[in-house]
Short mmCIF file of N, CA and C in Angstrom, two decimals:
data_model
loop_
_atom_site.label_atom_id
_atom_site.label_comp_id
_atom_site.label_asym_id
_atom_site.label_seq_id
_atom_site.Cartn_x
_atom_site.Cartn_y
_atom_site.Cartn_z
N UNK B 1478 -12.59 4.53 54.54
CA UNK B 1478 -12.71 5.49 53.47
C UNK B 1478 -11.36 5.75 52.81
N UNK B 1479 -10.31 5.73 53.62
CA UNK B 1479 -8.99 6.00 53.07
C UNK B 1479 -8.50 4.83 52.22
N UNK B 1480 -8.89 3.61 52.56
CA UNK B 1480 -8.44 2.43 51.82
C UNK B 1480 -8.93 2.44 50.38
N UNK B 1481 -10.24 2.69 50.10
CA UNK B 1481 -10.68 2.74 48.70
C UNK B 1481 -9.98 3.85 47.92
N UNK B 1482 -9.74 4.99 48.55
CA UNK B 1482 -9.06 6.09 47.88
C UNK B 1482 -7.62 5.71 47.56
N UNK B 1483 -6.97 5.04 48.47
CA UNK B 1483 -5.60 4.58 48.25
C UNK B 1483 -5.55 3.55 47.13
N UNK B 1484 -6.50 2.62 47.13
CA UNK B 1484 -6.57 1.60 46.06
C UNK B 1484 -6.80 2.25 44.70
N UNK B 1485 -7.70 3.22 44.65
CA UNK B 1485 -7.98 3.91 43.39
C UNK B 1485 -6.74 4.63 42.88
N UNK B 1486 -5.99 5.25 43.78
CA UNK B 1486 -4.77 5.96 43.40
C UNK B 1486 -3.73 5.00 42.84
N UNK B 1487 -3.56 3.86 43.49
CA UNK B 1487 -2.60 2.86 43.04
C UNK B 1487 -3.00 2.32 41.66
N UNK B 1488 -4.28 2.06 41.46
CA UNK B 1488 -4.76 1.55 40.17
C UNK B 1488 -4.52 2.58 39.07
N UNK B 1489 -4.84 3.84 39.33
CA UNK B 1489 -4.63 4.89 38.33
C UNK B 1489 -3.16 5.04 37.98
N UNK B 1490 -2.29 4.98 38.98
CA UNK B 1490 -0.86 5.08 38.72
C UNK B 1490 -0.38 3.89 37.89
N UNK B 1491 -0.89 2.71 38.19
CA UNK B 1491 -0.51 1.51 37.44
C UNK B 1491 -0.96 1.61 36.00
N UNK B 1492 -2.20 2.07 35.80
CA UNK B 1492 -2.72 2.21 34.44
C UNK B 1492 -1.93 3.23 33.64
N UNK B 1493 -1.54 4.32 34.27
CA UNK B 1493 -0.77 5.33 33.54
C UNK B 1493 0.58 4.78 33.13
N UNK B 1494 1.18 3.94 33.96
CA UNK B 1494 2.45 3.31 33.61
C UNK B 1494 2.27 2.30 32.48
N UNK B 1495 1.18 1.53 32.52
CA UNK B 1495 0.92 0.54 31.46
C UNK B 1495 0.71 1.23 30.13
N UNK B 1496 -0.04 2.32 30.13
CA UNK B 1496 -0.31 3.03 28.89
C UNK B 1496 0.98 3.55 28.27
N UNK B 1497 1.87 4.06 29.10
CA UNK B 1497 3.13 4.59 28.59
C UNK B 1497 4.00 3.49 28.02
N UNK B 1498 3.94 2.31 28.59
CA UNK B 1498 4.76 1.20 28.14
C UNK B 1498 4.21 0.60 26.85
N UNK B 1499 2.90 0.62 26.65
CA UNK B 1499 2.32 -0.08 25.51
C UNK B 1499 2.54 0.63 24.17
N UNK B 1500 2.86 1.92 24.17
CA UNK B 1500 3.09 2.65 22.93
C UNK B 1500 4.56 3.02 22.83
N UNK B 1501 5.29 2.47 21.86
CA UNK B 1501 6.71 2.80 21.74
C UNK B 1501 6.88 4.25 21.27
N UNK B 1502 7.98 4.83 21.64
CA UNK B 1502 8.28 6.19 21.21
C UNK B 1502 8.70 6.17 19.75
N UNK B 1503 8.42 7.27 19.06
CA UNK B 1503 8.86 7.40 17.67
C UNK B 1503 10.37 7.48 17.65
N UNK B 1504 10.95 6.82 16.64
CA UNK B 1504 12.39 6.90 16.48
C UNK B 1504 12.75 8.23 15.85
N UNK B 1505 13.96 8.69 16.15
CA UNK B 1505 14.43 9.92 15.51
C UNK B 1505 14.68 9.64 14.04
N UNK B 1506 14.41 10.62 13.17
CA UNK B 1506 14.67 10.41 11.75
C UNK B 1506 16.15 10.20 11.49
N UNK B 1507 16.46 9.43 10.47
CA UNK B 1507 17.85 9.18 10.11
C UNK B 1507 18.50 10.46 9.62
N UNK B 1508 17.75 11.22 8.84
CA UNK B 1508 18.28 12.44 8.27
C UNK B 1508 17.14 13.42 8.01
N UNK B 1509 17.40 14.68 8.20
CA UNK B 1509 16.43 15.73 7.89
C UNK B 1509 17.13 16.71 6.97
N UNK B 1510 16.48 17.02 5.84
CA UNK B 1510 17.09 17.96 4.90
C UNK B 1510 16.10 19.05 4.52
N UNK B 1511 16.63 20.18 4.15
CA UNK B 1511 15.84 21.30 3.67
C UNK B 1511 15.27 20.96 2.29
N UNK B 1512 14.15 21.57 1.94
CA UNK B 1512 13.50 21.33 0.65
C UNK B 1512 14.46 21.54 -0.51
N UNK B 1513 15.23 22.63 -0.48
CA UNK B 1513 16.14 22.93 -1.59
C UNK B 1513 17.24 21.88 -1.71
N UNK B 1514 17.69 21.37 -0.60
CA UNK B 1514 18.73 20.34 -0.61
C UNK B 1514 18.19 19.03 -1.17
N UNK B 1515 16.90 18.77 -0.97
CA UNK B 1515 16.33 17.49 -1.40
C UNK B 1515 16.23 17.37 -2.91
N UNK B 1516 16.42 18.45 -3.64
CA UNK B 1516 16.38 18.39 -5.11
C UNK B 1516 17.46 17.49 -5.68
N UNK B 1517 18.51 17.24 -4.93
CA UNK B 1517 19.59 16.39 -5.43
C UNK B 1517 19.21 14.91 -5.42
N UNK B 1518 18.13 14.55 -4.73
CA UNK B 1518 17.72 13.16 -4.66
C UNK B 1518 16.91 12.78 -5.89
N UNK B 1519 17.05 11.54 -6.37
CA UNK B 1519 16.26 11.11 -7.53
C UNK B 1519 14.78 11.05 -7.19
N UNK B 1520 13.95 11.27 -8.19
CA UNK B 1520 12.51 11.31 -8.01
C UNK B 1520 11.87 10.13 -8.74
N UNK B 1521 10.77 9.63 -8.20
CA UNK B 1521 10.01 8.56 -8.85
C UNK B 1521 8.69 9.13 -9.32
N UNK B 1522 8.44 9.04 -10.63
CA UNK B 1522 7.20 9.56 -11.19
C UNK B 1522 6.28 8.45 -11.68
N UNK B 1523 6.77 7.25 -11.72
CA UNK B 1523 5.97 6.13 -12.23
C UNK B 1523 6.23 5.87 -13.68
N UNK B 1524 6.18 6.92 -14.47
CA UNK B 1524 6.45 6.80 -15.91
C UNK B 1524 7.62 7.73 -16.24
N UNK B 1525 8.36 7.43 -17.30
CA UNK B 1525 9.46 8.32 -17.68
C UNK B 1525 8.95 9.75 -17.91
N UNK B 1526 9.77 10.74 -17.59
CA UNK B 1526 9.33 12.13 -17.63
C UNK B 1526 8.93 12.61 -19.02
N UNK B 1527 9.39 11.99 -20.09
CA UNK B 1527 9.02 12.39 -21.44
C UNK B 1527 7.65 11.90 -21.85
N UNK B 1528 7.02 11.07 -21.03
CA UNK B 1528 5.73 10.48 -21.37
C UNK B 1528 4.63 11.53 -21.21
N UNK B 1529 3.91 11.79 -22.31
CA UNK B 1529 2.87 12.82 -22.30
C UNK B 1529 1.60 12.37 -21.58
N UNK B 1530 1.38 11.07 -21.44
CA UNK B 1530 0.16 10.58 -20.80
C UNK B 1530 0.32 10.47 -19.29
N UNK B 1531 1.12 11.35 -18.74
CA UNK B 1531 1.39 11.35 -17.31
C UNK B 1531 0.10 11.57 -16.50
N UNK B 1532 -0.13 10.78 -15.49
CA UNK B 1532 -1.25 11.00 -14.57
C UNK B 1532 -0.72 10.88 -13.16
N UNK B 1533 -1.52 11.29 -12.21
CA UNK B 1533 -1.09 11.18 -10.82
C UNK B 1533 -0.83 9.72 -10.48
N UNK B 1534 0.20 9.49 -9.70
CA UNK B 1534 0.53 8.13 -9.28
C UNK B 1534 -0.51 7.59 -8.31
N UNK B 1535 -1.09 8.44 -7.49
CA UNK B 1535 -2.03 8.01 -6.46
C UNK B 1535 -1.44 6.86 -5.65
N UNK B 1536 -0.27 7.11 -5.12
CA UNK B 1536 0.48 6.13 -4.33
C UNK B 1536 -0.40 5.51 -3.25
N UNK B 1537 -0.40 4.18 -3.16
CA UNK B 1537 -1.19 3.47 -2.17
C UNK B 1537 -0.32 2.70 -1.18
N UNK B 1538 0.72 2.03 -1.68
CA UNK B 1538 1.58 1.28 -0.76
C UNK B 1538 2.95 1.04 -1.39
N UNK B 1539 3.90 0.72 -0.52
CA UNK B 1539 5.26 0.42 -0.94
C UNK B 1539 5.76 -0.74 -0.08
N UNK B 1540 6.45 -1.68 -0.74
CA UNK B 1540 6.93 -2.86 -0.03
C UNK B 1540 8.28 -3.27 -0.60
N UNK B 1541 9.25 -3.53 0.28
CA UNK B 1541 10.56 -4.00 -0.15
C UNK B 1541 10.63 -5.51 0.08
N UNK B 1542 10.95 -6.24 -0.98
CA UNK B 1542 11.16 -7.68 -0.89
C UNK B 1542 12.51 -7.96 -1.53
N UNK B 1543 13.43 -8.45 -0.74
CA UNK B 1543 14.81 -8.66 -1.15
C UNK B 1543 15.37 -7.37 -1.75
N UNK B 1544 15.84 -7.39 -3.00
CA UNK B 1544 16.46 -6.22 -3.62
C UNK B 1544 15.50 -5.46 -4.53
N UNK B 1545 14.21 -5.64 -4.32
CA UNK B 1545 13.21 -4.99 -5.18
C UNK B 1545 12.24 -4.19 -4.32
N UNK B 1546 11.93 -2.99 -4.80
CA UNK B 1546 10.93 -2.14 -4.17
C UNK B 1546 9.68 -2.18 -5.04
N UNK B 1547 8.55 -2.54 -4.45
CA UNK B 1547 7.27 -2.58 -5.15
C UNK B 1547 6.48 -1.34 -4.75
N UNK B 1548 6.03 -0.59 -5.75
CA UNK B 1548 5.27 0.64 -5.51
C UNK B 1548 3.92 0.49 -6.19
N UNK B 1549 2.86 0.54 -5.41
CA UNK B 1549 1.51 0.34 -5.95
C UNK B 1549 0.75 1.65 -5.93
N UNK B 1550 -0.03 1.84 -6.98
CA UNK B 1550 -0.83 3.05 -7.10
C UNK B 1550 -2.10 2.77 -7.88
N UNK B 1551 -2.54 3.75 -8.63
CA UNK B 1551 -3.76 3.63 -9.43
C UNK B 1551 -3.47 2.81 -10.68
N UNK B 1552 -4.12 1.65 -10.79
CA UNK B 1552 -4.04 0.76 -11.95
C UNK B 1552 -2.65 0.16 -12.19
N UNK B 1553 -1.69 0.39 -11.32
CA UNK B 1553 -0.31 -0.02 -11.59
C UNK B 1553 0.40 -0.54 -10.34
N UNK B 1554 1.35 -1.45 -10.58
CA UNK B 1554 2.37 -1.79 -9.59
C UNK B 1554 3.70 -1.68 -10.32
N UNK B 1555 4.61 -0.91 -9.76
CA UNK B 1555 5.93 -0.72 -10.36
C UNK B 1555 6.95 -1.46 -9.51
N UNK B 1556 7.99 -1.98 -10.17
CA UNK B 1556 9.12 -2.55 -9.44
C UNK B 1556 10.35 -1.70 -9.71
N UNK B 1557 11.14 -1.50 -8.68
CA UNK B 1557 12.38 -0.74 -8.79
C UNK B 1557 13.49 -1.62 -8.25
N UNK B 1558 14.52 -1.84 -9.06
CA UNK B 1558 15.68 -2.62 -8.65
C UNK B 1558 16.53 -1.75 -7.73
N UNK B 1559 16.68 -2.15 -6.49
CA UNK B 1559 17.41 -1.34 -5.52
C UNK B 1559 18.93 -1.44 -5.67
N UNK B 1560 19.39 -2.34 -6.55
CA UNK B 1560 20.83 -2.45 -6.80
C UNK B 1560 21.30 -1.43 -7.83
N UNK B 1561 20.38 -0.80 -8.55
CA UNK B 1561 20.73 0.21 -9.54
C UNK B 1561 20.68 1.58 -8.87
N UNK B 1562 21.71 2.38 -9.08
CA UNK B 1562 21.77 3.70 -8.48
C UNK B 1562 21.31 4.73 -9.50
N UNK B 1563 20.14 5.35 -9.28
CA UNK B 1563 19.64 6.33 -10.25
C UNK B 1563 20.36 7.68 -10.13
N UNK B 1564 20.42 8.40 -11.25
CA UNK B 1564 21.05 9.73 -11.24
C UNK B 1564 20.04 10.80 -10.81
N UNK B 1565 19.02 11.01 -11.64
CA UNK B 1565 18.06 12.07 -11.32
C UNK B 1565 16.63 11.55 -11.23
N UNK B 1566 16.36 10.42 -11.87
CA UNK B 1566 15.00 9.90 -11.87
C UNK B 1566 15.03 8.39 -11.67
N UNK B 1567 14.20 7.91 -10.76
CA UNK B 1567 14.07 6.47 -10.52
C UNK B 1567 13.10 5.92 -11.55
N UNK B 1568 13.56 4.98 -12.35
CA UNK B 1568 12.68 4.40 -13.37
C UNK B 1568 12.35 2.96 -12.98
N UNK B 1569 11.12 2.55 -13.20
CA UNK B 1569 10.73 1.18 -12.84
C UNK B 1569 11.38 0.17 -13.78
N UNK B 1570 11.75 -0.99 -13.23
CA UNK B 1570 12.29 -2.06 -14.06
C UNK B 1570 11.18 -2.91 -14.66
N UNK B 1571 10.05 -3.00 -13.96
CA UNK B 1571 8.87 -3.73 -14.46
C UNK B 1571 7.63 -2.96 -14.04
N UNK B 1572 6.55 -3.24 -14.75
CA UNK B 1572 5.29 -2.58 -14.41
C UNK B 1572 4.15 -3.56 -14.64
N UNK B 1573 3.30 -3.69 -13.64
CA UNK B 1573 2.08 -4.49 -13.76
C UNK B 1573 0.94 -3.49 -13.96
N UNK B 1574 0.13 -3.69 -14.99
CA UNK B 1574 -1.03 -2.83 -15.20
C UNK B 1574 -2.28 -3.67 -15.01
N UNK B 1575 -3.15 -3.22 -14.11
CA UNK B 1575 -4.41 -3.92 -13.84
C UNK B 1575 -5.51 -2.87 -13.73
N UNK B 1576 -6.17 -2.64 -14.83
CA UNK B 1576 -7.23 -1.63 -14.88
C UNK B 1576 -8.59 -2.28 -14.62
N UNK B 1577 -9.51 -1.48 -14.13
CA UNK B 1577 -10.89 -1.95 -13.95
C UNK B 1577 -11.54 -2.11 -15.32
N UNK B 1578 -12.42 -3.10 -15.41
CA UNK B 1578 -13.16 -3.30 -16.66
C UNK B 1578 -14.12 -2.12 -16.87
N UNK B 1579 -14.47 -1.88 -18.13
CA UNK B 1579 -15.37 -0.78 -18.48
C UNK B 1579 -16.69 -0.89 -17.71
N UNK B 1580 -17.24 -2.10 -17.61
CA UNK B 1580 -18.51 -2.29 -16.90
C UNK B 1580 -18.39 -1.90 -15.43
N UNK B 1581 -17.27 -2.25 -14.80
CA UNK B 1581 -17.05 -1.88 -13.39
C UNK B 1581 -16.94 -0.36 -13.24
N UNK B 1582 -16.28 0.31 -14.19
CA UNK B 1582 -16.17 1.78 -14.13
C UNK B 1582 -17.54 2.43 -14.31
N UNK B 1583 -18.35 1.88 -15.22
CA UNK B 1583 -19.70 2.42 -15.43
C UNK B 1583 -20.57 2.23 -14.19
N UNK B 1584 -20.50 1.05 -13.57
CA UNK B 1584 -21.26 0.80 -12.34
C UNK B 1584 -20.83 1.74 -11.23
N UNK B 1585 -19.54 2.01 -11.15
CA UNK B 1585 -19.00 2.92 -10.14
C UNK B 1585 -19.58 4.32 -10.35
N UNK B 1586 -19.61 4.77 -11.58
CA UNK B 1586 -20.16 6.10 -11.88
C UNK B 1586 -21.66 6.15 -11.56
N UNK B 1587 -22.37 5.05 -11.80
CA UNK B 1587 -23.80 5.00 -11.50
C UNK B 1587 -24.06 5.08 -9.99
N UNK B 1588 -23.07 4.68 -9.19
CA UNK B 1588 -23.18 4.76 -7.73
C UNK B 1588 -22.92 6.18 -7.23
N UNK B 1589 -22.65 7.10 -8.17
CA UNK B 1589 -22.43 8.49 -7.79
C UNK B 1589 -20.99 8.84 -7.49
N UNK B 1590 -20.07 7.97 -7.83
CA UNK B 1590 -18.66 8.24 -7.58
C UNK B 1590 -18.08 9.09 -8.71
N UNK B 1591 -17.08 9.90 -8.38
CA UNK B 1591 -16.38 10.71 -9.38
C UNK B 1591 -15.55 9.79 -10.25
N UNK B 1592 -15.35 10.15 -11.52
CA UNK B 1592 -14.62 9.26 -12.43
C UNK B 1592 -13.19 9.00 -11.97
N UNK B 1593 -12.58 9.93 -11.24
CA UNK B 1593 -11.23 9.70 -10.72
C UNK B 1593 -11.20 8.63 -9.63
N UNK B 1594 -12.34 8.34 -9.02
CA UNK B 1594 -12.42 7.30 -8.00
C UNK B 1594 -12.67 5.93 -8.62
N UNK B 1595 -13.10 5.90 -9.87
CA UNK B 1595 -13.51 4.66 -10.53
C UNK B 1595 -12.34 4.01 -11.27
N UNK B 1596 -11.30 3.73 -10.52
CA UNK B 1596 -10.11 3.05 -11.03
C UNK B 1596 -9.79 1.89 -10.10
N UNK B 1597 -8.75 1.16 -10.43
CA UNK B 1597 -8.32 0.04 -9.60
C UNK B 1597 -7.11 0.48 -8.77
N UNK B 1598 -7.35 0.94 -7.57
CA UNK B 1598 -6.28 1.34 -6.67
C UNK B 1598 -5.78 0.10 -5.93
N UNK B 1599 -4.52 -0.23 -6.14
CA UNK B 1599 -3.94 -1.44 -5.54
C UNK B 1599 -3.72 -1.19 -4.05
N UNK B 1600 -4.45 -1.92 -3.21
CA UNK B 1600 -4.42 -1.73 -1.76
C UNK B 1600 -3.76 -2.88 -1.00
N UNK B 1601 -3.68 -4.05 -1.62
CA UNK B 1601 -3.10 -5.23 -0.96
C UNK B 1601 -2.03 -5.80 -1.89
N UNK B 1602 -0.84 -5.99 -1.35
CA UNK B 1602 0.28 -6.60 -2.07
C UNK B 1602 1.04 -7.41 -1.04
N UNK B 1603 0.71 -8.70 -0.94
CA UNK B 1603 1.23 -9.54 0.15
C UNK B 1603 1.88 -10.79 -0.43
N UNK B 1604 3.16 -11.02 -0.13
CA UNK B 1604 3.79 -12.26 -0.59
C UNK B 1604 3.10 -13.47 0.02
N UNK B 1605 2.78 -14.45 -0.82
CA UNK B 1605 2.17 -15.70 -0.35
C UNK B 1605 3.25 -16.70 0.02
N UNK B 1606 4.30 -16.69 -0.80
CA UNK B 1606 5.49 -17.52 -0.57
C UNK B 1606 6.63 -16.85 -1.35
N UNK B 1607 7.71 -17.57 -1.60
CA UNK B 1607 8.86 -16.97 -2.30
C UNK B 1607 8.58 -16.71 -3.78
N UNK B 1608 7.52 -17.29 -4.31
CA UNK B 1608 7.26 -17.18 -5.75
C UNK B 1608 5.98 -16.44 -6.10
N UNK B 1609 5.02 -16.38 -5.18
CA UNK B 1609 3.71 -15.79 -5.49
C UNK B 1609 3.41 -14.59 -4.59
N UNK B 1610 2.64 -13.67 -5.15
CA UNK B 1610 2.18 -12.52 -4.39
C UNK B 1610 0.67 -12.38 -4.59
N UNK B 1611 -0.03 -12.04 -3.52
CA UNK B 1611 -1.48 -11.86 -3.54
C UNK B 1611 -1.74 -10.37 -3.67
N UNK B 1612 -2.46 -9.97 -4.71
CA UNK B 1612 -2.69 -8.56 -5.01
C UNK B 1612 -4.18 -8.30 -5.08
N UNK B 1613 -4.63 -7.25 -4.40
CA UNK B 1613 -6.05 -6.85 -4.46
C UNK B 1613 -6.13 -5.36 -4.76
N UNK B 1614 -7.18 -5.01 -5.50
CA UNK B 1614 -7.42 -3.61 -5.82
C UNK B 1614 -8.87 -3.24 -5.61
N UNK B 1615 -9.13 -1.95 -5.50
CA UNK B 1615 -10.49 -1.47 -5.27
C UNK B 1615 -11.40 -1.72 -6.47
N UNK B 1616 -10.84 -1.82 -7.66
CA UNK B 1616 -11.57 -2.15 -8.89
C UNK B 1616 -12.87 -1.35 -9.02
N UNK B 1617 -12.76 -0.03 -8.99
CA UNK B 1617 -13.92 0.84 -9.17
C UNK B 1617 -15.04 0.51 -8.18
N UNK B 1618 -14.67 0.39 -6.90
CA UNK B 1618 -15.61 0.10 -5.80
C UNK B 1618 -16.23 -1.29 -5.91
N UNK B 1619 -15.52 -2.22 -6.56
CA UNK B 1619 -15.92 -3.63 -6.63
C UNK B 1619 -14.64 -4.45 -6.47
N UNK B 1620 -14.09 -4.55 -5.24
CA UNK B 1620 -12.76 -5.11 -5.03
C UNK B 1620 -12.57 -6.51 -5.62
N UNK B 1621 -11.38 -6.71 -6.21
CA UNK B 1621 -11.00 -7.99 -6.80
C UNK B 1621 -9.57 -8.31 -6.38
N UNK B 1622 -9.24 -9.61 -6.40
CA UNK B 1622 -7.90 -10.07 -6.03
C UNK B 1622 -7.39 -11.05 -7.07
N UNK B 1623 -6.07 -11.13 -7.16
CA UNK B 1623 -5.40 -12.06 -8.07
C UNK B 1623 -4.08 -12.49 -7.45
N UNK B 1624 -3.58 -13.61 -7.95
CA UNK B 1624 -2.21 -14.03 -7.64
C UNK B 1624 -1.33 -13.69 -8.83
N UNK B 1625 -0.11 -13.25 -8.54
CA UNK B 1625 0.88 -12.95 -9.57
C UNK B 1625 2.19 -13.63 -9.20
N UNK B 1626 3.00 -13.94 -10.23
CA UNK B 1626 4.36 -14.41 -10.00
C UNK B 1626 5.16 -13.23 -9.45
N UNK B 1627 5.88 -13.42 -8.39
CA UNK B 1627 6.59 -12.33 -7.74
C UNK B 1627 7.70 -11.75 -8.62
N UNK B 1628 8.47 -12.60 -9.29
CA UNK B 1628 9.61 -12.12 -10.07
C UNK B 1628 9.22 -11.48 -11.39
N UNK B 1629 8.16 -11.98 -12.03
CA UNK B 1629 7.79 -11.50 -13.36
C UNK B 1629 6.55 -10.62 -13.38
N UNK B 1630 5.79 -10.63 -12.31
CA UNK B 1630 4.50 -9.94 -12.21
C UNK B 1630 3.50 -10.44 -13.25
N UNK B 1631 3.61 -11.71 -13.61
CA UNK B 1631 2.65 -12.32 -14.53
C UNK B 1631 1.47 -12.87 -13.74
N UNK B 1632 0.29 -12.62 -14.27
CA UNK B 1632 -0.97 -13.08 -13.68
C UNK B 1632 -0.96 -14.60 -13.63
N UNK B 1633 -1.34 -15.18 -12.48
CA UNK B 1633 -1.27 -16.63 -12.29
C UNK B 1633 -2.51 -17.11 -11.54
N UNK B 1634 -3.49 -17.58 -12.26
CA UNK B 1634 -4.68 -18.11 -11.60
C UNK B 1634 -5.93 -17.38 -12.01
N UNK B 1635 -6.91 -17.42 -11.13
CA UNK B 1635 -8.20 -16.82 -11.42
C UNK B 1635 -8.41 -15.58 -10.57
N UNK B 1636 -9.22 -14.68 -11.08
CA UNK B 1636 -9.60 -13.50 -10.32
C UNK B 1636 -10.63 -13.92 -9.28
N UNK B 1637 -10.46 -13.43 -8.05
CA UNK B 1637 -11.41 -13.77 -6.99
C UNK B 1637 -11.95 -12.49 -6.36
N UNK B 1638 -13.09 -12.59 -5.74
CA UNK B 1638 -13.71 -11.43 -5.11
C UNK B 1638 -12.80 -10.87 -4.02
N UNK B 1639 -12.77 -9.55 -3.94
CA UNK B 1639 -11.98 -8.90 -2.91
C UNK B 1639 -12.78 -8.51 -1.68
N UNK B 1640 -14.06 -8.91 -1.64
CA UNK B 1640 -14.87 -8.59 -0.47
C UNK B 1640 -14.23 -9.19 0.78
N UNK B 1641 -14.10 -8.40 1.82
CA UNK B 1641 -13.47 -8.77 3.09
C UNK B 1641 -11.98 -9.04 2.94
N UNK B 1642 -11.41 -8.70 1.78
CA UNK B 1642 -9.98 -8.84 1.56
C UNK B 1642 -9.32 -7.50 1.22
N UNK B 1643 -10.14 -6.56 0.75
CA UNK B 1643 -9.62 -5.30 0.24
C UNK B 1643 -10.66 -4.20 0.45
N UNK B 1644 -10.23 -2.98 0.77
CA UNK B 1644 -11.19 -1.88 0.88
C UNK B 1644 -11.85 -1.57 -0.46
N UNK B 1645 -13.02 -0.97 -0.41
CA UNK B 1645 -13.72 -0.50 -1.60
C UNK B 1645 -13.13 0.82 -2.08
N UNK B 1646 -12.75 1.65 -1.13
CA UNK B 1646 -12.35 3.03 -1.40
C UNK B 1646 -10.84 3.19 -1.25
N UNK B 1647 -10.22 3.90 -2.18
CA UNK B 1647 -8.77 4.12 -2.14
C UNK B 1647 -8.34 4.90 -0.90
N UNK B 1648 -9.25 5.68 -0.32
CA UNK B 1648 -8.89 6.48 0.86
C UNK B 1648 -8.92 5.68 2.15
N UNK B 1649 -9.48 4.48 2.12
CA UNK B 1649 -9.51 3.65 3.32
C UNK B 1649 -8.14 3.02 3.55
N UNK B 1650 -7.73 3.00 4.80
CA UNK B 1650 -6.45 2.38 5.13
C UNK B 1650 -6.67 0.91 5.46
N UNK B 1651 -5.61 0.13 5.32
CA UNK B 1651 -5.72 -1.30 5.61
C UNK B 1651 -4.34 -1.88 5.87
N UNK B 1652 -4.33 -3.02 6.50
CA UNK B 1652 -3.13 -3.82 6.71
C UNK B 1652 -3.51 -5.24 6.35
N UNK B 1653 -2.67 -5.90 5.56
CA UNK B 1653 -2.95 -7.28 5.15
C UNK B 1653 -1.69 -8.12 5.28
N UNK B 1654 -1.89 -9.39 5.65
CA UNK B 1654 -0.76 -10.32 5.76
C UNK B 1654 -1.26 -11.75 5.75
N UNK B 1655 -0.34 -12.66 5.48
CA UNK B 1655 -0.64 -14.08 5.61
C UNK B 1655 -0.05 -14.55 6.93
N UNK B 1656 -0.85 -15.26 7.72
CA UNK B 1656 -0.40 -15.89 8.95
C UNK B 1656 -0.55 -17.38 8.72
N UNK B 1657 0.55 -18.02 8.36
CA UNK B 1657 0.46 -19.41 7.94
C UNK B 1657 -0.26 -19.47 6.61
N UNK B 1658 -1.37 -20.21 6.56
CA UNK B 1658 -2.15 -20.29 5.33
C UNK B 1658 -3.34 -19.34 5.34
N UNK B 1659 -3.51 -18.60 6.43
CA UNK B 1659 -4.67 -17.72 6.58
C UNK B 1659 -4.34 -16.29 6.17
N UNK B 1660 -5.22 -15.71 5.37
CA UNK B 1660 -5.08 -14.31 4.97
C UNK B 1660 -5.79 -13.44 6.01
N UNK B 1661 -5.11 -12.42 6.50
CA UNK B 1661 -5.68 -11.53 7.51
C UNK B 1661 -5.68 -10.11 6.99
N UNK B 1662 -6.83 -9.46 7.11
CA UNK B 1662 -6.96 -8.06 6.69
C UNK B 1662 -7.28 -7.22 7.91
#
């Protein structure tokens, strides 16, 4: 009777040690500042502050590739040159605009979605190689994907279905990458 109890204790202790080892501890933050102090840092709004057609950015993802920061949101991907030091506002050096077609927005509304949900939220932005990037968006709950030139953000190729490549909903989280020639979501 004592042997099974001893074995169970050893197994439980081993499992508790394995669990602790499998999850790394969070790193300490590089810097912590008070809200009032943070006002000195430049802000990114997506569009210049004088632009009257300002809308929420609906930030979805951010990726640094070499000296460029790519910021994806609703209907847009912005690039920021990290070699330029902004004073008060970070302005994008390039902008890719990819809106959902009118028919896709209408179909989205017919599905009972709110009009703010019926946009193309960019959820996947994965470099394919040094020259191409694979981009997918929710496209008003009808996901679509495209290839773009990495340096110019010019559309390159055909639009393909985003089913099993991109979430339908902007609130869904995802991770995407290329492993060799295979796309993994």
